[in-house]
Tab-separated table of C-alpha atoms and ligand atoms in Angstrom:
chain	number	residue	atom	x	y	z
A	179	MET	CA	-7.601	-21.732	2.623
A	180	ALA	CA	-7.777	-20.504	-0.910
A	181	PRO	CA	-7.204	-16.831	-1.281
A	182	SER	CA	-10.188	-15.190	-2.860
A	183	ARG	CA	-9.150	-12.429	-5.144
A	184	PRO	CA	-11.153	-9.243	-4.911
A	185	PRO	CA	-12.715	-8.043	-8.120
A	186	ALA	CA	-10.304	-6.053	-10.192
A	187	ARG	CA	-10.701	-2.443	-9.393
A	188	PRO	CA	-9.752	0.310	-11.780
A	189	SER	CA	-6.911	1.350	-9.558
A	190	ALA	CA	-5.606	4.799	-10.196
A	191	THR	CA	-2.078	3.672	-9.510
A	192	SER	CA	0.041	0.569	-9.686
A	193	ALA	CA	1.053	1.037	-6.083
A	194	LYS	CA	2.394	-2.000	-4.279
A	195	ALA	CA	2.868	-2.609	-0.601
A	196	ALA	CA	5.860	-1.798	1.550
A	197	ALA	CA	5.726	-2.901	5.152
A	198	ARG	CA	7.654	-2.890	8.385
A	199	ASP	CA	7.226	-6.616	8.949
A	200	THR	CA	6.753	-9.777	6.946
A	201	TRP	CA	4.835	-12.971	7.378
A	202	THR	CA	4.529	-15.975	5.126
A	203	ASP	CA	1.158	-17.329	4.170
A	204	ASP	CA	0.048	-20.935	3.683
A	205	GLU	CA	1.429	-20.943	0.171
A	206	GLY	CA	4.839	-19.733	1.220
A	207	VAL	CA	4.326	-16.278	-0.194
A	208	ARG	CA	5.636	-13.277	1.675
A	209	ARG	CA	2.951	-10.897	2.809
A	210	PRO	CA	3.141	-7.483	4.423
A	211	ALA	CA	2.604	-7.166	8.154
A	212	GLY	CA	2.500	-4.437	10.725
A	213	GLU	CA	2.871	-0.967	9.340
A	214	VAL	CA	2.064	-0.727	5.630
A	215	HIS	CA	2.747	1.999	3.109
A	216	ALA	CA	2.140	2.277	-0.602
A	217	TRP	CA	5.162	1.987	-2.839
A	218	VAL	CA	5.589	2.299	-6.584
A	219	PRO	CA	8.104	-0.164	-8.060
A	220	GLY	CA	11.239	1.556	-9.201
A	221	GLN	CA	11.168	4.154	-6.478
A	222	ASN	CA	13.215	4.031	-3.301
A	223	GLN	CA	10.655	5.729	-1.142
A	224	THR	CA	7.026	5.258	-0.237
A	225	VAL	CA	4.230	7.231	-1.828
A	226	CYS	CA	4.170	9.457	1.272
A	227	GLY	CA	7.891	10.079	0.992
A	228	VAL	CA	9.461	7.726	3.535
A	229	PRO	CA	12.822	6.353	2.346
A	230	LEU	CA	12.450	2.578	2.277
A	231	ALA	CA	15.958	1.709	3.369
A	232	ARG	CA	16.145	4.255	6.134
A	233	ALA	CA	12.778	3.246	7.543
A	234	GLY	CA	13.549	-0.451	7.307
A	235	LEU	CA	10.575	-1.122	5.092
A	236	VAL	CA	10.327	-4.314	3.064
A	237	ARG	CA	9.060	-4.153	-0.516
A	238	PHE	CA	6.285	-6.398	-1.773
A	239	PRO	CA	6.221	-6.003	-5.544
A	240	HIS	CA	3.774	-8.920	-5.755
A	241	VAL	CA	1.259	-7.456	-3.313
A	242	ALA	CA	-0.968	-4.587	-4.361
A	243	PHE	CA	-1.315	-1.838	-1.810
A	244	ALA	CA	-5.082	-2.052	-2.250
A	245	ASP	CA	-4.964	-5.623	-0.961
A	246	THR	CA	-3.573	-4.501	2.378
A	247	ASP	CA	-6.672	-2.584	3.363
A	248	PRO	CA	-7.899	-4.363	6.519
A	249	ALA	CA	-11.485	-3.649	5.519
A	250	THR	CA	-11.400	-5.121	2.048
A	251	GLY	CA	-7.927	-6.425	1.279
A	252	ALA	CA	-7.122	-10.023	0.549
A	253	HIS	CA	-3.700	-9.893	2.201
A	254	ALA	CA	-4.397	-7.748	5.223
A	255	ASP	CA	-4.469	-10.452	7.888
A	256	ALA	CA	-1.322	-9.213	9.581
A	257	VAL	CA	-1.659	-5.560	8.745
A	258	ARG	CA	-1.857	-3.425	11.844
A	259	TRP	CA	-1.718	0.035	10.368
A	260	VAL	CA	-2.122	1.432	6.901
A	261	CYS	CA	-0.516	4.766	6.221
A	262	PRO	CA	-3.358	7.262	5.740
A	263	ARG	CA	-1.185	9.506	3.626
A	264	CYS	CA	-0.393	6.708	1.228
A	265	ALA	CA	-4.039	5.694	1.150
A	266	ALA	CA	-5.098	9.251	0.448
A	267	ALA	CA	-2.532	9.513	-2.298
A	268	GLY	CA	-4.418	7.067	-4.451
A	269	GLY	CA	-3.461	3.621	-3.212
A	270	ARG	CA	-7.101	2.721	-3.024
A	271	ALA	CA	-8.648	5.525	-4.931
A	272	HIS	CA	-12.127	5.131	-6.247
A	273	GLY	CA	-12.695	8.208	-8.273
A	274	ALA	CA	-11.236	10.432	-5.604
A	275	PRO	CA	-8.688	13.028	-6.545
A	276	ARG	CA	-5.154	11.835	-6.093
A	277	TRP	CA	-3.978	14.836	-4.186
A	278	GLU	CA	-5.542	17.230	-1.770
A	279	ARG	CA	-7.543	19.856	-3.430
A	280	ARG	CA	-5.906	23.217	-3.428
A	281	ASP	CA	-7.590	26.546	-3.173
A	282	PRO	CA	-9.440	27.115	-6.417
A	283	ARG	CA	-8.046	29.806	-8.559
A	284	PRO	CA	-10.337	32.631	-9.599
B	354	ZN	ZN1	2.924	6.132	3.796
């Protein structure tokens, strides 16, 4: 089946996917599976601070983190769990603040 690309969203970040497991789709492309975090290329940890190597996470520089959202993502077929902290950090932000709001200063 032809993958239908979701409309380009003005993503707040260029976060890609990092996942615990891998599967290969019909086109022979590696896709994230299982537990998925957001990861920014060039860093050695996830957006939520998990060290990739220590956690055994596989990087997917060709898969946007936004595409792993089971609700809307194009490559979420095998995704079992999306890290809420990574998601909250802007992986699929739509106008939401990137970080938790702190107590307003007077
Ligand atoms: Zn995470």
